[in-house]
């Protein structure tokens, strides 16, 4: 049974200079095999230069129930964004 | 994973919020609240889709060892490999709904979940590999492109990847048939015979007519599905007819005719008795496909167990090593 | 089919490159075919993808090599069994997964050493070898990972891995026989192969197989066109469609 083969999340860096992004998941008996399976599955069309694998069980995720307390408070602070500020026309390098 | 039937007021509010989000074309993500029927519907559809990918490897793998040129052999191997990969993406996406690949495979092996009936037809000649690519993959792509925008996030993302990879599948099939059609007389006949056998089953891939489709209406409302069976079937016919002309092959339906008024091709009546019969398990290859799948799974059990046992030993050794250091 | 007639190790003449390309190309072609037979039968989906990747790498190598010797399809599909120059090792049937892994381990360790050697040289195979050595490094890794897991897994897997290694052992000596046009020191290659194998087997907690490392009836048999019975059947399947339509293009 693959029940003993845990699920792994795969993150691929598509080229140098970019961060790793989630590509998908797969089953593997251990980390070494997970890395190899990820290489075979998620980079066979030349999609990556680096791979991370993480046991799915090790990921702690924010809960959708907490979405409001977590994320709503940051919605009303537009002064954190540069577009908030009015600058006279013609001022450069700002 | 919380799944509640909306009985209490709070649940009713959740259900309303869900319906509103789906109606606004927002994506549903794994840990979001969702109606139990939505979850069940998705698991059923994704499982069937995943099973179709891995059972679908068989009719084509049947020709890997006999491919008539090394170029074709490489193409076919890469294609069958993609199908394994697609099955894998889809099982993974289904797992985000709280099921497991093992559970889904067990259901497939026990005959409790379906796969696409098209794969219960045999690949009798090399041209069948081309017909599968052109017609079967063509029909599949027509079905799948709208799924890239399906309401469940992980399914939609898997489909984006799959559609991107599938585009070579259909083209290689078309190119293969074109080579045969323009080849020797025997090759041309082989291609025509394959198209004659695969055309109608391909039309059946879109499922029963809209008024007889059990799950369609609800799936459309939830935006799991975005177009009706008949709509997609018509779209496929409209695309395939001119492609057949370029191939120099005929489609086995004397009723195919351009309908100026509708702006579509008319086509003949589908033999739904055959469809239901194959679905019930009476197709030419139902038993063969399922028993090969079961055999591969059973014969692989010792390999999967060995790797798990090794991982367990390594983990134990690691713990002991850490303890010794303390 | 000009190149196929040169079988005996004569001083490297103009036909040496095609002859060598044929020997190495047949190895890759035949092993790729055997791996292709796994499609739809692998023990787990992830392994379907892995085995197909290796098969595709080998098929790619085969096509380059056969093209150095002539027309790739003519050579693959129109030669008789006795004209193939591949090692007997690669034509052996798949058996169970452990058997396939044993074959992969023996062959990919050898092929990796060979490509490394040829990539470092200036010969006609250097450009291909430079690319192939990376592919083969991965094949070695795949075989090693599985040998270790099966060797040191369950009782059953240990028994099967052991059986696979033992059964194929007698075909491993042939790999180090000189091949006309392949500029490597076979004896040195063999020493490194034995050392690397030893290392893998000890990680897998397996003893090295014992017994002779060449077939009883002729050393270097595959390279001389002497094959084992299953090979004829494999070719019959591989060639029948192509041969049924003489002159057709696909």
XYZ file of C-alpha atoms in Angstrom:
670
model
C 0.000 0.000 0.000
C 1.190 3.506 -0.683
C -0.515 4.422 2.588
C 2.938 4.083 4.054
C 4.273 6.431 1.422
C 3.530 9.916 2.688
C 2.410 12.797 0.517
C 5.014 15.458 -0.344
C 4.545 18.981 -1.640
C 6.859 19.974 -4.456
C 8.279 23.455 -5.026
C 10.210 24.234 -8.188
C 12.504 27.132 -9.006
C 11.958 27.628 -12.711
C 15.116 29.627 -13.234
C 17.800 31.321 -11.224
C 16.659 34.589 -9.736
C 13.084 33.414 -9.144
C 11.730 31.894 -5.963
C 10.477 28.330 -5.646
C 6.778 28.015 -6.391
C 4.380 25.224 -5.572
C 4.168 22.784 -8.481
C 2.038 19.998 -7.004
C 2.430 16.923 -4.873
C 3.365 13.261 -5.052
C 3.919 10.151 -2.937
C 7.321 8.856 -1.920
C 8.667 6.597 0.810
C 11.294 9.114 1.924
C 12.797 12.515 1.157
C 15.445 11.266 -1.249
C 12.921 9.442 -3.391
C 10.505 12.351 -3.161
C 13.158 14.607 -4.654
C 13.820 12.186 -7.485
C 10.151 11.605 -8.215
C 9.648 15.349 -8.253
C 12.469 15.753 -10.750
C 10.983 13.088 -13.023
C 7.443 14.361 -12.756
C 7.603 18.121 -12.489
C 10.701 19.034 -14.479
C 10.658 16.662 -17.430
C 9.912 19.540 -19.794
C 12.811 21.551 -18.547
C 10.696 23.462 -16.034
C 13.186 23.754 -13.214
C 16.688 24.339 -11.917
C 16.056 23.551 -8.258
C 13.483 21.578 -6.282
C 12.253 21.530 -2.687
C 10.147 18.722 -1.283
C 8.291 19.073 2.009
C 6.186 16.414 3.747
C 2.607 17.664 3.390
C 1.990 16.782 7.026
C 4.678 19.277 8.069
C 2.914 22.282 6.597
C 1.057 24.502 9.007
C -1.561 26.504 7.170
C -3.717 29.399 8.241
C -7.336 28.380 8.512
C -10.013 29.810 6.233
C -12.022 30.484 9.433
C -9.347 32.890 10.537
C -9.270 34.640 7.205
C -10.782 37.836 8.503
C -8.693 38.306 11.657
C -5.607 37.337 9.712
C -5.936 39.302 6.547
C -8.673 41.926 6.770
C -6.739 44.312 9.065
C -4.144 44.933 6.379
C -6.727 45.979 3.835
C -7.293 49.518 5.165
C -3.699 50.706 5.338
C -3.168 52.152 1.913
C -0.320 54.343 3.231
C 1.865 51.237 2.939
C 1.662 51.503 -0.829
C 3.551 54.064 -2.906
C 0.453 54.960 -4.936
C -1.010 56.511 -1.746
C 1.219 59.550 -2.079
C 0.731 62.452 -4.427
C 3.908 63.833 -5.892
C 4.035 66.963 -8.064
C 4.497 66.225 -11.713
C 8.035 66.380 -12.972
C 9.680 65.122 -9.794
C 11.936 62.299 -10.859
C 13.664 59.340 -9.240
C 11.011 59.031 -6.539
C -11.935 18.557 7.229
C -15.311 19.962 8.178
C -18.270 19.109 6.027
C -21.648 20.109 7.309
C -25.098 19.901 5.845
C -26.570 23.357 6.105
C -29.162 22.818 8.839
C -28.330 25.404 11.440
C -28.466 29.099 10.722
C -24.692 29.360 10.729
C -24.419 26.556 8.184
C -27.027 28.205 6.030
C -24.874 31.314 6.044
C -21.832 29.257 5.028
C -23.770 27.652 2.212
C -24.977 31.021 0.975
C -21.473 32.415 1.083
C -20.232 29.380 -0.846
C -22.891 29.686 -3.532
C -22.220 33.401 -3.862
C -18.472 32.891 -4.179
C -18.900 30.228 -6.852
C -21.416 32.346 -8.719
C -18.903 35.225 -8.663
C -16.345 32.875 -10.252
C -14.162 32.758 -7.163
C -12.096 29.617 -6.679
C -12.853 27.179 -3.881
C -9.714 26.048 -2.043
C -9.134 22.819 -0.073
C -9.802 24.022 3.450
C -12.791 26.191 2.585
C -16.219 25.147 3.723
C -18.072 23.368 0.933
C -21.332 21.438 0.664
C -20.837 17.702 1.108
C -22.423 17.066 -2.293
C -19.956 19.424 -3.955
C -17.070 17.550 -2.364
C -18.502 14.169 -3.341
C -19.183 15.343 -6.867
C -15.625 16.595 -7.268
C -14.043 13.466 -5.824
C -16.127 11.362 -8.191
C -15.224 13.420 -11.240
C -11.523 13.806 -10.422
C -11.176 10.124 -9.561
C -12.830 9.104 -12.796
C -10.574 11.475 -14.668
C -7.434 10.158 -12.947
C -8.477 6.539 -13.505
C -9.042 7.316 -17.189
C -5.503 8.618 -17.496
C -3.897 5.511 -16.062
C -6.196 2.968 -17.726
C -5.729 4.987 -20.903
C -2.029 4.130 -20.836
C -2.824 0.530 -21.743
C -4.250 0.741 -25.266
C -1.334 2.921 -26.356
C 1.383 1.119 -24.424
C 0.153 -1.873 -26.415
C 2.077 -0.405 -29.379
C 5.259 0.949 -27.746
C 7.138 -2.271 -28.424
C 5.954 -2.342 -32.041
C 6.282 1.309 -33.078
C 7.497 1.314 -36.698
C 10.226 3.956 -36.383
C 12.469 5.122 -33.565
C 11.040 8.618 -33.781
C 7.514 7.289 -33.328
C 8.670 5.054 -30.523
C 10.116 8.003 -28.597
C 6.954 10.060 -29.140
C 4.681 7.271 -27.988
C 6.756 6.522 -24.904
C 6.720 10.190 -23.930
C 2.987 10.335 -24.448
C 2.191 7.282 -22.344
C 4.525 8.666 -19.691
C 2.577 11.935 -19.707
C -0.592 9.979 -19.034
C 0.942 8.460 -15.919
C 1.948 11.977 -14.906
C -1.546 13.318 -15.533
C -3.062 10.551 -13.447
C -0.658 11.530 -10.733
C -1.543 15.232 -10.840
C -5.221 14.372 -10.632
C -4.918 11.885 -7.774
C -2.913 14.505 -5.874
C -5.578 17.122 -6.519
C -8.268 14.708 -5.316
C -6.266 14.079 -2.151
C -6.756 17.691 -1.125
C -10.398 16.754 -0.520
C -9.541 14.286 2.208
C -9.425 11.086 0.212
C -6.240 9.144 -0.629
C -4.833 7.669 -3.800
C -4.963 4.222 -2.217
C -8.625 4.597 -1.467
C -9.381 5.731 -5.008
C -7.303 2.946 -6.555
C -9.039 0.388 -4.361
C -12.368 1.651 -5.644
C -11.173 1.464 -9.230
C -9.851 -2.058 -8.736
C -13.098 -3.120 -7.106
C -15.062 -1.701 -10.036
C -16.765 0.855 -7.787
C -15.442 3.876 -9.673
C -15.491 4.340 -13.415
C -12.993 5.413 -16.006
C -13.734 6.696 -19.490
C -15.398 3.921 -21.511
C -13.370 4.810 -24.582
C -10.448 2.824 -23.202
C -12.496 -0.351 -23.307
C -12.021 -0.389 -27.062
C -8.993 -2.289 -28.427
C -6.038 -0.861 -30.375
C -5.881 -3.315 -33.253
C -3.423 -1.590 -35.580
C -0.728 1.060 -35.442
C -3.163 3.567 -36.947
C -5.234 3.282 -33.782
C -2.453 5.132 -31.977
C -2.995 8.000 -34.394
C -6.774 7.854 -34.107
C -6.524 7.956 -30.319
C -4.293 11.008 -30.500
C -6.424 12.873 -32.980
C -9.961 11.892 -31.948
C -9.807 10.631 -28.375
C -7.326 13.241 -27.177
C -9.096 15.809 -29.297
C -12.387 15.041 -27.570
C -10.632 14.983 -24.204
C -9.073 18.396 -24.820
C -12.444 19.842 -25.830
C -13.743 18.582 -22.499
C -10.710 19.639 -20.513
C -9.973 23.161 -21.664
C -13.054 24.528 -19.860
C -11.965 22.589 -16.767
C -8.950 24.886 -16.463
C -11.516 27.364 -15.097
C -13.432 24.887 -12.955
C -14.440 26.216 -9.539
C -12.195 23.956 -7.432
C -8.693 25.467 -7.328
C -6.499 22.338 -7.180
C -8.481 20.699 -9.994
C -8.248 23.814 -12.160
C -4.486 24.071 -11.560
C -3.938 20.399 -12.402
C -5.925 20.915 -15.585
C -3.860 23.919 -16.641
C -0.744 21.774 -16.456
C -2.436 18.860 -18.189
C -3.841 20.915 -21.048
C -0.449 22.460 -21.675
C 1.125 19.025 -21.927
C -1.737 17.470 -23.900
C -1.411 19.814 -26.814
C 1.399 17.676 -28.241
C -0.696 14.521 -27.870
C -3.307 15.530 -30.351
C -0.841 16.935 -32.844
C 1.300 13.803 -32.868
C -1.814 11.713 -33.536
C -2.866 13.904 -36.409
C 0.627 13.872 -37.888
C 0.812 10.085 -37.550
C -2.491 9.645 -39.399
C -1.475 12.118 -42.070
C 1.700 10.121 -42.757
C -0.388 6.965 -43.101
C -3.078 8.593 -45.181
C -0.491 9.921 -47.616
C 1.574 6.721 -47.492
C 1.081 3.429 -49.276
C -2.335 2.054 -50.108
C -2.141 -0.359 -47.200
C -1.211 2.444 -44.819
C -4.061 4.608 -46.041
C -6.523 1.753 -45.554
C -5.161 1.208 -42.059
C -5.758 4.871 -41.207
C -9.292 4.871 -42.621
C -10.168 1.704 -40.722
C -8.955 3.229 -37.464
C -10.976 6.408 -37.959
C -14.036 4.308 -38.830
C -13.732 2.458 -35.528
C -12.852 5.407 -33.258
C -15.174 8.131 -34.526
C -18.402 7.107 -32.806
C -16.841 6.095 -29.496
C -15.106 9.495 -29.470
C -18.452 11.282 -29.778
C -19.722 9.194 -26.879
C -16.887 10.513 -24.702
C -18.873 13.691 -24.076
C -21.391 11.639 -22.141
C -25.104 11.125 -22.566
C -27.307 13.830 -24.094
C -28.045 16.730 -21.768
C -31.564 15.608 -20.910
C -30.274 12.193 -19.742
C -27.137 13.245 -17.899
C -27.450 12.450 -14.193
C -25.006 14.930 -12.688
C -24.837 17.688 -15.266
C -27.234 20.331 -13.948
C -25.784 20.531 -10.442
C -22.192 20.426 -11.749
C -22.978 23.329 -14.025
C -24.514 25.338 -11.182
C -21.397 24.772 -9.084
C -19.204 25.616 -12.045
C -17.407 22.299 -11.825
C -18.615 21.886 -15.393
C -18.970 24.942 -17.566
C -20.555 23.616 -20.767
C -23.131 20.925 -21.398
C -22.289 17.547 -22.947
C -24.112 18.317 -26.171
C -22.514 21.743 -26.487
C -19.021 20.283 -26.227
C -19.853 17.417 -28.570
C -21.008 19.884 -31.216
C -17.861 21.944 -30.732
C -15.760 18.815 -31.300
C -17.617 17.791 -34.464
C -17.244 21.292 -35.874
C -13.492 21.106 -35.352
C -13.007 17.522 -36.532
C -14.889 17.595 -39.826
C -12.546 19.988 -41.669
C -9.538 18.270 -40.051
C -10.674 14.958 -41.557
C -10.869 16.580 -44.977
C -7.272 17.747 -44.740
C -6.281 14.256 -43.684
C -7.927 12.827 -46.773
C -10.002 10.465 -44.639
C -13.765 10.171 -44.339
C -15.804 10.107 -41.157
C -18.177 7.131 -40.935
C -21.355 9.208 -40.794
C -23.314 9.945 -44.004
C -25.407 12.520 -42.134
C -22.543 14.927 -41.537
C -23.509 18.130 -43.334
C -22.914 21.829 -42.798
C -26.059 23.521 -41.487
C -25.965 27.119 -42.571
C -28.823 28.110 -40.323
C -27.323 26.696 -37.125
C -23.780 27.568 -38.098
C -22.747 24.034 -37.153
C -22.306 20.626 -38.711
C -25.271 18.295 -38.355
C -24.385 14.717 -37.581
C -26.135 11.351 -37.292
C -27.708 9.698 -34.283
C -25.373 8.124 -31.743
C -25.976 4.515 -30.754
C -26.527 5.082 -27.056
C -27.328 1.422 -26.482
C -23.662 0.680 -27.236
C -22.561 3.439 -24.868
C -24.583 2.106 -21.949
C -23.546 -1.439 -22.714
C -19.824 -0.620 -22.659
C -20.344 1.456 -19.521
C -21.988 -1.525 -17.848
C -18.854 -3.568 -18.453
C -19.672 -5.313 -21.707
C -17.134 -3.512 -23.888
C -14.476 -5.492 -25.732
C -11.717 -4.817 -23.179
C -13.339 -3.953 -19.818
C -12.100 -7.052 -18.029
C -8.689 -6.994 -19.635
C -8.021 -3.360 -18.705
C -9.086 -3.750 -15.121
C -7.285 -7.022 -14.572
C -4.018 -5.660 -15.956
C -4.371 -2.671 -13.633
C -5.045 -4.899 -10.633
C -2.158 -7.172 -11.514
C 0.309 -4.280 -11.778
C -0.870 -3.007 -8.410
C -0.696 -6.388 -6.707
C 2.644 -7.317 -8.216
C 4.033 -3.968 -7.114
C 2.898 -4.351 -3.514
C 6.176 -5.876 -2.321
C 8.124 -2.992 -3.887
C 6.032 -0.354 -2.144
C 6.275 -2.255 1.127
C 10.047 -2.596 0.792
C 10.566 1.121 0.271
C 8.321 1.926 3.224
C 10.160 -0.600 5.401
C 13.500 0.881 4.421
C 12.318 4.407 5.204
C 11.110 3.172 8.584
C 14.500 1.584 9.341
C 16.300 4.766 8.362
C 14.033 6.863 10.563
C 14.633 4.543 13.517
C 18.378 4.594 12.971
C 18.218 8.377 12.880
C 16.340 8.508 16.185
C 18.811 6.139 17.818
C 21.689 8.191 16.533
C 20.150 11.369 17.937
C 19.483 9.688 21.285
C 23.038 8.465 21.504
C 24.246 12.028 21.085
C 22.123 13.344 23.969
C 24.010 -2.561 -43.365
C 27.622 -2.239 -44.277
C 28.986 -1.831 -40.807
C 27.374 -4.897 -39.351
C 29.619 -7.330 -41.170
C 32.780 -6.274 -39.340
C 32.819 -8.450 -36.301
C 36.417 -9.235 -35.493
C 38.717 -6.916 -33.659
C 40.998 -5.752 -36.428
C 43.183 -2.679 -36.173
C 40.909 0.338 -36.173
C 40.141 1.013 -39.821
C 37.615 3.335 -41.433
C 34.801 1.005 -40.371
C 35.798 1.167 -36.698
C 33.595 4.148 -35.854
C 30.406 2.715 -37.352
C 31.116 -0.651 -35.742
C 31.607 0.915 -32.345
C 28.582 3.157 -32.786
C 26.562 0.075 -33.571
C 27.713 -1.791 -30.470
C 26.987 1.125 -28.132
C 23.841 2.113 -30.019
C 22.423 -1.416 -29.845
C 23.000 -1.488 -26.083
C 20.980 1.691 -25.673
C 18.285 0.666 -28.145
C 17.690 -2.768 -26.682
C 17.676 -1.653 -23.063
C 15.331 1.192 -23.932
C 12.981 -1.299 -25.550
C 13.020 -3.542 -22.490
C 12.280 -0.584 -20.206
C 9.463 0.435 -22.529
C 7.823 -2.916 -21.798
C 7.221 -1.686 -18.255
C 4.725 0.956 -19.415
C 1.471 0.301 -17.605
C 3.013 -2.344 -15.349
C 5.190 -0.394 -12.906
C 4.743 -0.921 -9.152
C 3.653 2.673 -8.552
C 2.747 5.642 -10.773
C 5.830 7.624 -9.825
C 7.935 4.742 -11.127
C 6.070 4.690 -14.459
C 7.378 8.191 -14.979
C 10.901 7.369 -13.798
C 11.350 4.256 -15.959
C 10.006 6.034 -19.021
C 12.473 8.875 -18.485
C 15.373 6.445 -18.483
C 14.015 4.618 -21.525
C 13.698 7.909 -23.402
C 17.254 8.970 -22.516
C 18.549 5.657 -23.830
C 16.466 5.832 -26.979
C 17.863 9.299 -27.629
C 21.398 7.980 -27.243
C 20.587 5.035 -29.510
C 19.309 7.283 -32.268
C 22.456 9.416 -32.267
C 24.697 6.361 -32.248
C 22.856 4.395 -34.916
C 22.808 7.468 -37.126
C 26.602 7.488 -36.901
C 26.526 3.990 -38.380
C 23.831 4.443 -41.025
C 20.076 4.954 -41.201
C 18.652 4.547 -37.700
C 15.452 2.824 -38.756
C 17.064 0.485 -41.238
C 19.536 -0.548 -38.590
C 16.926 -0.988 -35.880
C 14.228 -2.695 -37.876
C 15.870 -4.534 -40.753
C 18.826 -6.314 -39.200
C 18.625 -9.951 -38.242
C 19.337 -11.079 -34.741
C 22.881 -12.194 -35.534
C 23.803 -8.717 -36.743
C 22.966 -6.985 -33.465
C 26.006 -6.092 -31.400
C 24.456 -5.347 -28.009
C 25.518 -6.972 -24.769
C 23.537 -10.004 -23.716
C 22.901 -8.244 -20.407
C 20.616 -5.580 -21.887
C 18.473 -8.027 -23.844
C 17.556 -10.067 -20.756
C 13.813 -10.013 -20.056
C 12.562 -7.653 -17.366
C 11.628 -10.253 -14.765
C 10.304 -8.659 -11.589
C 11.137 -5.106 -10.530
C 14.237 -6.261 -8.618
C 15.507 -8.072 -11.692
C 15.064 -4.932 -13.768
C 16.827 -2.877 -11.113
C 19.732 -5.344 -11.012
C 20.089 -5.036 -14.790
C 19.925 -1.251 -14.492
C 22.531 -1.223 -11.754
C 25.026 -3.377 -13.630
C 24.568 -1.617 -16.931
C 24.276 1.996 -15.850
C 27.353 1.766 -13.621
C 29.250 0.488 -16.650
C 27.735 2.964 -19.083
C 28.440 5.880 -16.788
C 32.109 4.924 -16.498
C 32.270 4.485 -20.254
C 30.682 7.839 -21.111
C 32.855 9.597 -18.529
C 35.920 8.147 -20.172
C 34.775 8.952 -23.718
C 33.640 12.462 -22.789
C 37.158 13.218 -21.550
C 38.730 12.109 -24.831
C 38.864 13.648 -28.293
C 37.282 10.765 -30.160
C 34.141 10.752 -32.314
C 31.948 9.874 -29.329
C 33.067 12.769 -27.140
C 30.198 15.160 -27.996
C 27.496 12.564 -27.370
C 29.281 11.276 -24.279
C 29.348 14.738 -22.753
C 25.562 14.855 -22.847
C 24.961 11.179 -22.118
C 27.157 11.162 -19.031
C 24.678 13.442 -17.253
C 21.733 11.276 -18.211
C 23.522 8.138 -17.156
C 24.541 9.626 -13.813
C 20.846 9.874 -13.103
C 20.253 6.284 -14.230
C 22.954 5.153 -11.820
C 21.335 7.126 -9.048
C 17.932 5.604 -9.758
C 19.342 2.080 -9.739
C 21.365 2.706 -6.575
C 18.414 4.186 -4.680
C 16.281 1.170 -5.494
C 19.019 -1.393 -4.892
C 19.508 0.023 -1.413
C 15.768 0.098 -0.668
C 15.061 -3.377 -1.984
C 18.244 -4.873 -0.555
C 17.589 -3.392 2.864
C 13.786 -3.404 2.794
C 11.684 -6.436 3.666
C 12.689 -10.104 3.707
C 10.910 -10.601 0.415
C 12.562 -7.655 -1.287
C 16.007 -8.737 -0.096
C 15.407 -12.205 -1.514
C 14.225 -10.813 -4.854
C 17.055 -8.285 -5.148
C 19.564 -10.989 -4.346
C 18.005 -13.273 -6.991
C 18.103 -10.548 -9.641
C 21.743 -9.726 -8.979
C 22.718 -13.411 -9.009
C 20.839 -14.258 -12.179
C 22.425 -11.465 -14.218
C 25.928 -11.713 -12.793
C 27.138 -14.026 -15.539
C 26.400 -11.389 -18.169
C 28.535 -8.680 -16.602
C 31.975 -9.810 -17.783
C 31.141 -9.077 -21.393
C 30.905 -5.341 -20.721
C 34.658 -5.026 -20.334
C 35.770 -6.872 -23.447
C 37.468 -4.584 -25.942
C 35.237 -3.078 -28.617
C 36.901 -1.992 -31.828
C 36.754 1.781 -32.108
C 35.952 2.382 -28.441
C 39.058 3.842 -26.943
C 38.921 2.766 -23.305
C 40.957 0.527 -21.061
C 38.531 -2.308 -20.301
C 40.515 -3.727 -17.420
C 40.717 -0.375 -15.652
C 37.022 0.212 -16.280
C 36.265 -3.158 -14.755
C 38.237 -2.423 -11.597
C 36.328 0.803 -11.051
C 33.027 -0.905 -11.827
C 33.726 -3.619 -9.253
C 34.670 -1.042 -6.636
C 31.552 1.057 -7.238
C 29.326 -1.991 -7.242
C 30.871 -3.175 -4.002
C 30.104 0.154 -2.428
C 26.452 0.095 -3.500
C 25.951 -3.493 -2.396
C 27.387 -2.821 1.020
C 24.987 0.110 1.427
C 22.207 -2.285 0.440
C 23.530 -4.853 2.959
C 24.007 -7.388 0.188
C 27.003 -9.611 -0.527
C 28.496 -9.392 -4.003
C 27.333 -12.267 -6.221
C 29.746 -15.123 -6.814
C 30.546 -17.244 -9.824
C 31.863 -16.650 -13.314
C 31.137 -13.305 -14.955
C 30.938 -14.505 -18.519
C 28.555 -16.905 -20.220
C 29.753 -20.493 -20.520
C 29.862 -20.720 -24.264
C 31.612 -17.605 -25.557
C 33.059 -14.575 -23.886
C 31.906 -11.331 -25.435
C 29.096 -13.158 -27.155
C 26.607 -10.326 -27.712
C 29.252 -8.127 -29.293
C 29.887 -10.942 -31.761
C 26.237 -11.348 -32.620
C 25.544 -14.332 -30.395
C 22.466 -13.648 -28.342
C 20.133 -15.387 -25.936
C 16.804 -16.907 -26.945
C 14.528 -14.177 -25.572
C 16.240 -11.641 -27.848
C 14.837 -13.183 -31.029
C 11.314 -12.838 -29.690
C 11.959 -9.271 -28.650
C 13.147 -8.406 -32.151
C 10.223 -10.200 -33.760
C 7.863 -7.944 -31.849
C 9.899 -4.802 -32.384
C 10.408 -5.292 -36.127
C 7.259 -6.930 -37.422
C 5.248 -3.822 -38.285
C 8.125 -2.027 -39.957
C 8.998 -5.143 -41.948
C 5.370 -5.742 -42.962
C 5.396 -2.542 -45.020
C 8.631 -2.530 -47.022
C 9.693 0.926 -48.087
C 6.866 2.701 -46.266
C 7.510 5.851 -44.289
C 5.922 6.479 -40.925
